[in-house]
CSV table of C-alpha atoms in Angstrom, one decimal:
chain,number,residue,atom,x,y,z
A,1,MET,CA,39.8,7.1,-3.4
A,2,LYS,CA,41.0,9.0,-0.4
A,3,LYS,CA,40.2,12.3,-2.0
A,4,LEU,CA,36.7,11.2,-2.9
A,5,LEU,CA,36.1,10.0,0.7
A,6,LEU,CA,37.4,13.3,2.0
A,7,PHE,CA,35.1,15.2,-0.4
A,8,ILE,CA,32.1,13.3,0.7
A,9,LEU,CA,32.9,13.8,4.4
A,10,MET,CA,33.3,17.6,3.8
A,11,LEU,CA,30.0,17.7,2.0
A,12,GLY,CA,28.4,16.0,5.0
A,13,PHE,CA,30.0,18.4,7.4
A,14,ILE,CA,29.0,21.6,5.7
A,15,SER,CA,25.5,20.5,4.6
A,16,PRO,CA,23.8,21.3,8.0
A,17,PHE,CA,25.1,24.9,7.7
A,18,VAL,CA,24.4,25.4,4.0
A,19,LEU,CA,21.0,23.9,3.5
A,20,ALA,CA,17.8,23.6,5.5
A,21,LYS,CA,16.5,20.2,6.4
A,22,ALA,CA,15.4,18.3,3.3
A,23,VAL,CA,11.6,18.2,2.7
A,24,THR,CA,11.7,14.3,2.7
A,25,ASN,CA,13.3,14.2,6.2
A,26,PRO,CA,10.9,12.6,8.7
A,27,LEU,CA,11.2,15.6,11.0
A,28,PHE,CA,10.8,18.3,8.3
A,29,MET,CA,8.3,21.0,9.3
A,30,PRO,CA,7.0,23.9,7.1
A,31,SER,CA,8.3,27.3,8.2
A,32,GLU,CA,5.9,30.1,9.2
A,33,GLY,CA,3.4,30.9,6.5
A,34,GLN,CA,4.5,27.9,4.4
A,35,ILE,CA,2.1,25.2,3.0
A,36,LEU,CA,3.3,21.6,2.7
A,37,SER,CA,1.7,19.2,0.3
A,38,ASP,CA,2.3,15.5,1.1
A,39,THR,CA,1.1,13.0,-1.5
A,40,LEU,CA,1.4,9.3,-0.8
A,41,VAL,CA,0.7,6.5,-3.2
A,42,THR,CA,1.0,2.9,-1.9
A,43,PHE,CA,0.5,-0.7,-3.1
A,44,GLN,CA,0.1,-3.4,-0.5
A,45,ASP,CA,-0.2,-7.2,-0.7
A,46,THR,CA,0.5,-10.3,1.3
A,47,THR,CA,3.6,-12.4,0.9
A,48,ASP,CA,2.1,-15.9,1.2
A,49,GLY,CA,0.4,-16.0,-2.2
A,50,ASN,CA,-3.1,-15.2,-1.0
A,51,SER,CA,-3.6,-12.1,-3.0
A,52,ASN,CA,-5.1,-9.2,-1.1
A,53,LYS,CA,-4.0,-6.2,-3.2
A,54,VAL,CA,-4.8,-2.7,-1.8
A,55,TYR,CA,-4.1,0.5,-3.7
A,56,THR,CA,-4.2,3.8,-1.8
A,57,LEU,CA,-3.8,7.5,-2.6
A,58,ARG,CA,-3.6,9.9,0.3
A,59,GLU,CA,-3.2,13.7,0.3
A,60,ALA,CA,-2.2,15.7,3.3
A,61,LEU,CA,-2.0,19.5,3.4
A,62,SER,CA,-0.5,21.4,6.4
A,63,PHE,CA,0.4,24.9,7.3
A,64,GLY,CA,3.2,26.4,9.3
A,65,ILE,CA,1.4,28.6,11.9
A,66,THR,CA,4.9,29.4,13.2
A,67,ASP,CA,8.3,27.9,12.7
A,68,ARG,CA,7.5,25.5,15.6
A,69,LEU,CA,3.8,24.8,15.0
A,70,GLN,CA,2.3,22.8,12.1
A,71,LEU,CA,-1.4,22.2,11.6
A,72,GLY,CA,-2.9,20.0,8.8
A,73,GLY,CA,-5.4,17.5,7.6
A,74,TYR,CA,-5.6,14.5,5.2
A,75,ILE,CA,-7.9,12.3,3.3
A,76,GLY,CA,-7.4,9.4,0.9
A,77,TYR,CA,-8.9,7.1,-1.7
A,78,SER,CA,-8.4,3.3,-1.7
A,79,LYS,CA,-9.2,0.2,-3.8
A,80,ILE,CA,-9.3,-3.2,-2.3
A,81,ASP,CA,-9.2,-6.0,-4.9
A,82,ASP,CA,-10.2,-8.8,-2.6
A,83,ALA,CA,-13.4,-7.1,-1.5
A,84,ASP,CA,-14.0,-5.5,-4.9
A,85,ALA,CA,-14.4,-2.1,-3.1
A,86,LYS,CA,-13.2,1.4,-3.7
A,87,ASP,CA,-14.0,4.6,-1.8
A,88,PHE,CA,-12.6,7.4,0.2
A,89,THR,CA,-10.7,6.6,3.4
A,90,ASN,CA,-11.4,8.3,6.6
A,91,PRO,CA,-10.2,11.9,7.0
A,92,GLY,CA,-8.1,13.2,9.8
A,93,ILE,CA,-6.5,16.3,11.3
A,94,PHE,CA,-3.1,16.7,13.0
A,95,ALA,CA,-0.8,19.1,14.8
A,96,VAL,CA,2.9,19.0,15.5
A,97,LEU,CA,4.8,21.2,18.0
A,98,ARG,CA,8.6,21.6,18.0
A,99,ILE,CA,9.7,21.9,21.6
A,100,TRP,CA,13.5,21.8,21.1
A,101,ASN,CA,15.8,22.4,18.1
A,102,ILE,CA,19.3,23.0,19.4
A,103,GLY,CA,21.5,20.1,18.3
A,104,LEU,CA,18.5,17.8,18.5
A,105,ASP,CA,15.0,18.2,17.0
A,106,VAL,CA,12.3,17.2,19.4
A,107,ASP,CA,8.6,17.3,18.5
A,108,LEU,CA,5.3,16.4,20.1
A,109,GLY,CA,2.2,15.8,18.0
A,110,GLY,CA,-1.3,14.4,17.9
A,111,ARG,CA,-4.0,13.5,15.4
A,112,ILE,CA,-7.7,12.7,15.2
A,113,GLU,CA,-9.2,10.5,12.4
A,114,PHE,CA,-12.9,10.4,11.9
A,115,ASP,CA,-15.1,7.5,10.9
A,116,ALA,CA,-16.8,9.3,8.0
A,117,PHE,CA,-17.2,6.8,5.2
A,118,ASP,CA,-18.6,3.3,4.6
A,119,ASP,CA,-16.6,0.7,6.3
A,120,PHE,CA,-15.7,-2.9,5.2
A,121,SER,CA,-19.1,-4.4,6.3
A,122,GLU,CA,-20.9,-1.7,4.3
A,123,GLY,CA,-19.0,-2.3,1.1
A,124,GLY,CA,-16.6,0.6,1.6
A,125,VAL,CA,-12.9,0.7,2.4
A,126,ALA,CA,-12.8,2.8,5.6
A,127,ASP,CA,-12.1,0.9,8.8
A,128,GLY,CA,-15.2,2.1,10.7
A,129,THR,CA,-13.0,3.5,13.6
A,130,ASP,CA,-12.5,6.8,15.3
A,131,LYS,CA,-8.7,7.1,16.1
A,132,TYR,CA,-6.9,9.4,18.5
A,133,GLY,CA,-3.2,9.4,18.5
A,134,PHE,CA,-0.2,11.1,20.2
A,135,PHE,CA,3.4,10.8,19.3
A,136,ALA,CA,6.9,12.1,20.1
A,137,ARG,CA,9.8,12.2,17.7
A,138,ALA,CA,13.4,13.2,17.9
A,139,GLY,CA,16.3,13.4,15.4
A,140,ALA,CA,19.9,14.6,15.2
A,141,ASP,CA,21.9,15.8,12.2
A,142,LEU,CA,25.3,14.1,12.3
A,143,GLY,CA,26.6,15.6,9.0
A,144,ILE,CA,26.2,12.9,6.4
A,145,PHE,CA,23.9,10.9,8.7
A,146,TYR,CA,20.5,11.9,10.1
A,147,LEU,CA,19.4,9.6,13.0
A,148,GLY,CA,16.1,9.6,14.8
A,149,ALA,CA,13.2,7.8,16.4
A,150,ILE,CA,9.4,8.1,16.6
A,151,GLY,CA,7.1,6.6,19.2
A,152,GLY,CA,3.3,6.8,19.4
A,153,LEU,CA,0.2,5.7,21.3
A,154,ASP,CA,-3.2,5.4,19.6
A,155,TYR,CA,-6.7,5.0,21.0
A,156,TRP,CA,-9.1,3.2,18.5
A,157,ASP,CA,-12.9,3.0,19.0
A,158,GLY,CA,-14.9,1.1,16.4
A,159,LEU,CA,-15.0,-1.8,13.9
A,160,ASN,CA,-11.3,-2.0,13.1
A,161,ALA,CA,-10.5,-2.0,16.7
A,162,LYS,CA,-12.3,-5.3,17.1
A,163,LEU,CA,-10.4,-6.8,14.2
A,164,MET,CA,-7.1,-6.1,16.1
A,165,SER,CA,-8.2,-7.6,19.4
A,166,LYS,CA,-8.6,-11.3,20.1
A,167,ASN,CA,-11.3,-10.5,22.6
A,168,ASP,CA,-13.2,-8.4,20.1
A,169,ASP,CA,-12.8,-5.2,22.1
A,170,ASN,CA,-14.0,-2.2,20.2
A,171,LYS,CA,-12.0,0.2,22.3
A,172,ILE,CA,-8.2,-0.5,22.4
A,173,TYR,CA,-4.9,1.2,22.8
A,174,ASN,CA,-2.0,0.5,20.4
A,175,GLY,CA,1.7,1.4,20.6
A,176,ASN,CA,4.4,1.7,18.1
A,177,LEU,CA,8.1,2.6,18.0
A,178,LYS,CA,10.6,3.0,15.2
A,179,ALA,CA,14.1,4.1,14.6
A,180,PHE,CA,15.5,5.4,11.3
A,181,ALA,CA,18.8,6.4,9.7
A,182,ILE,CA,19.4,8.3,6.5
A,183,PHE,CA,22.7,8.7,4.8
A,184,ASP,CA,22.6,11.8,2.6
A,185,VAL,CA,24.9,14.1,0.6
A,186,MET,CA,23.9,17.8,0.7
A,187,ASP,CA,20.3,16.7,1.4
A,188,ILE,CA,19.9,16.0,-2.3
A,189,VAL,CA,20.1,12.2,-2.3
A,190,GLY,CA,19.4,10.1,0.7
A,191,VAL,CA,19.5,6.3,1.3
A,192,GLY,CA,18.2,4.9,4.5
A,193,GLY,CA,16.1,2.5,6.5
A,194,GLU,CA,13.6,2.1,9.3
A,195,ALA,CA,13.0,-0.6,11.9
A,196,GLY,CA,10.1,-0.7,14.2
A,197,TYR,CA,7.7,-2.6,16.4
A,198,LYS,CA,3.9,-2.5,16.9
A,199,VAL,CA,1.6,-3.8,19.6
A,200,TYR,CA,-2.2,-3.8,19.3
A,201,ASP,CA,-4.6,-3.8,22.3
A,202,LEU,CA,-2.1,-2.7,24.9
A,203,GLY,CA,-3.3,-3.6,28.3
A,204,GLY,CA,-5.6,-6.2,26.8
A,205,ASP,CA,-4.7,-9.4,25.0
A,206,SER,CA,-1.9,-7.9,22.9
A,207,TYR,CA,-2.5,-10.8,20.5
A,208,TYR,CA,-1.4,-8.9,17.4
A,209,LYS,CA,2.1,-7.6,17.6
A,210,GLY,CA,5.2,-7.6,15.4
A,211,TYR,CA,7.9,-5.8,13.6
A,212,PHE,CA,8.3,-3.9,10.3
A,213,LEU,CA,11.4,-3.0,8.2
A,214,THR,CA,11.6,-0.2,5.6
A,215,ALA,CA,14.2,0.6,2.9
A,216,ARG,CA,14.0,4.1,1.4
A,217,LEU,CA,15.5,6.3,-1.3
A,218,ASP,CA,15.1,10.1,-1.1
A,219,ILE,CA,15.6,12.4,-4.1
A,220,ASN,CA,15.4,16.1,-3.4
A,221,PRO,CA,15.9,18.3,-6.5
A,222,LEU,CA,15.1,21.3,-4.3
A,223,PRO,CA,16.0,20.1,-0.8
A,224,SER,CA,13.9,22.4,1.3
A,225,ARG,CA,11.0,22.7,-1.3
A,226,LEU,CA,10.6,19.5,-3.4
A,227,GLY,CA,11.4,15.9,-2.7
A,228,LEU,CA,10.4,12.3,-3.5
A,229,THR,CA,10.8,9.2,-1.4
A,230,ALA,CA,10.5,5.7,-2.8
A,231,PHE,CA,10.2,3.0,-0.2
A,232,ALA,CA,9.5,-0.7,0.4
A,233,THR,CA,8.2,-2.1,3.7
A,234,PHE,CA,7.9,-5.6,5.0
A,235,GLU,CA,5.6,-6.2,8.0
A,236,ASP,CA,5.4,-9.3,10.2
A,237,ILE,CA,2.5,-9.2,12.7
A,238,GLU,CA,1.8,-12.3,14.7
A,239,HIS,CA,-1.4,-14.2,13.8
A,240,GLN,CA,-1.8,-12.2,10.5
A,241,ASP,CA,-0.4,-12.7,7.0
A,242,ASP,CA,2.9,-11.0,6.4
A,243,THR,CA,2.6,-8.0,4.0
A,244,TYR,CA,4.8,-5.9,1.9
A,245,THR,CA,4.1,-2.3,0.8
A,246,LEU,CA,5.6,-0.4,-2.1
A,247,GLY,CA,5.2,3.4,-2.1
A,248,LEU,CA,6.0,6.8,-3.4
A,249,ASN,CA,5.8,9.9,-1.3
A,250,LEU,CA,6.0,13.4,-3.0
A,251,LYS,CA,6.4,16.5,-0.8
A,252,VAL,CA,6.2,20.1,-2.0
A,253,ALA,CA,6.7,23.1,0.3
A,254,ILE,CA,5.2,26.3,-1.1
């Protein structure tokens, strides 16, 4: 048993020097000239027995302009059982800049999502909202553990903004913060979790706010090139039904 424990500790110690960061790592960035495909499939429902099943497929493609700058875009397709609707979700573009990578990875990023497809009231699945977001994230490799945090601020303008404000404001600011921990061996297999908190309509009524918890399993056959994450998330937002989400996230770096 002692030998096995020593072996695992040795693997964790040498892994940062032998392998690049695993593609499933929350702070992975494509290197210069590399393309990253990020495919996400999710199933979401409420936990109180009032079925509201939502199936979503989202594809994001990004490119490493340099080793420190990533640019990309995304679009999705969703099916909502309760509304008997299916259509494309709103597309978006994003950018991530690495400002520090010595001992600690520190990134700044932003995104813009455009209200391009029919929203709920029009029989579609899009949220009828333009979204502008900024975030900061940081993580540290501690051998067999990778620890980090991500915080963001979003500005929403549109239909879905009203749904998240008690006062029906169509222009709101939302904040979110989460911490994560991943236990991995040679970046090939990882087990971890996330815990976070969201607040909608900051500076307004902040009527909708709450926490979320995620459990995740990472499998990386080719750590810096190919990886799959399976995850389950529970979300408890005040004044809304609790939800759970099951998902698979496939990442391929070319």
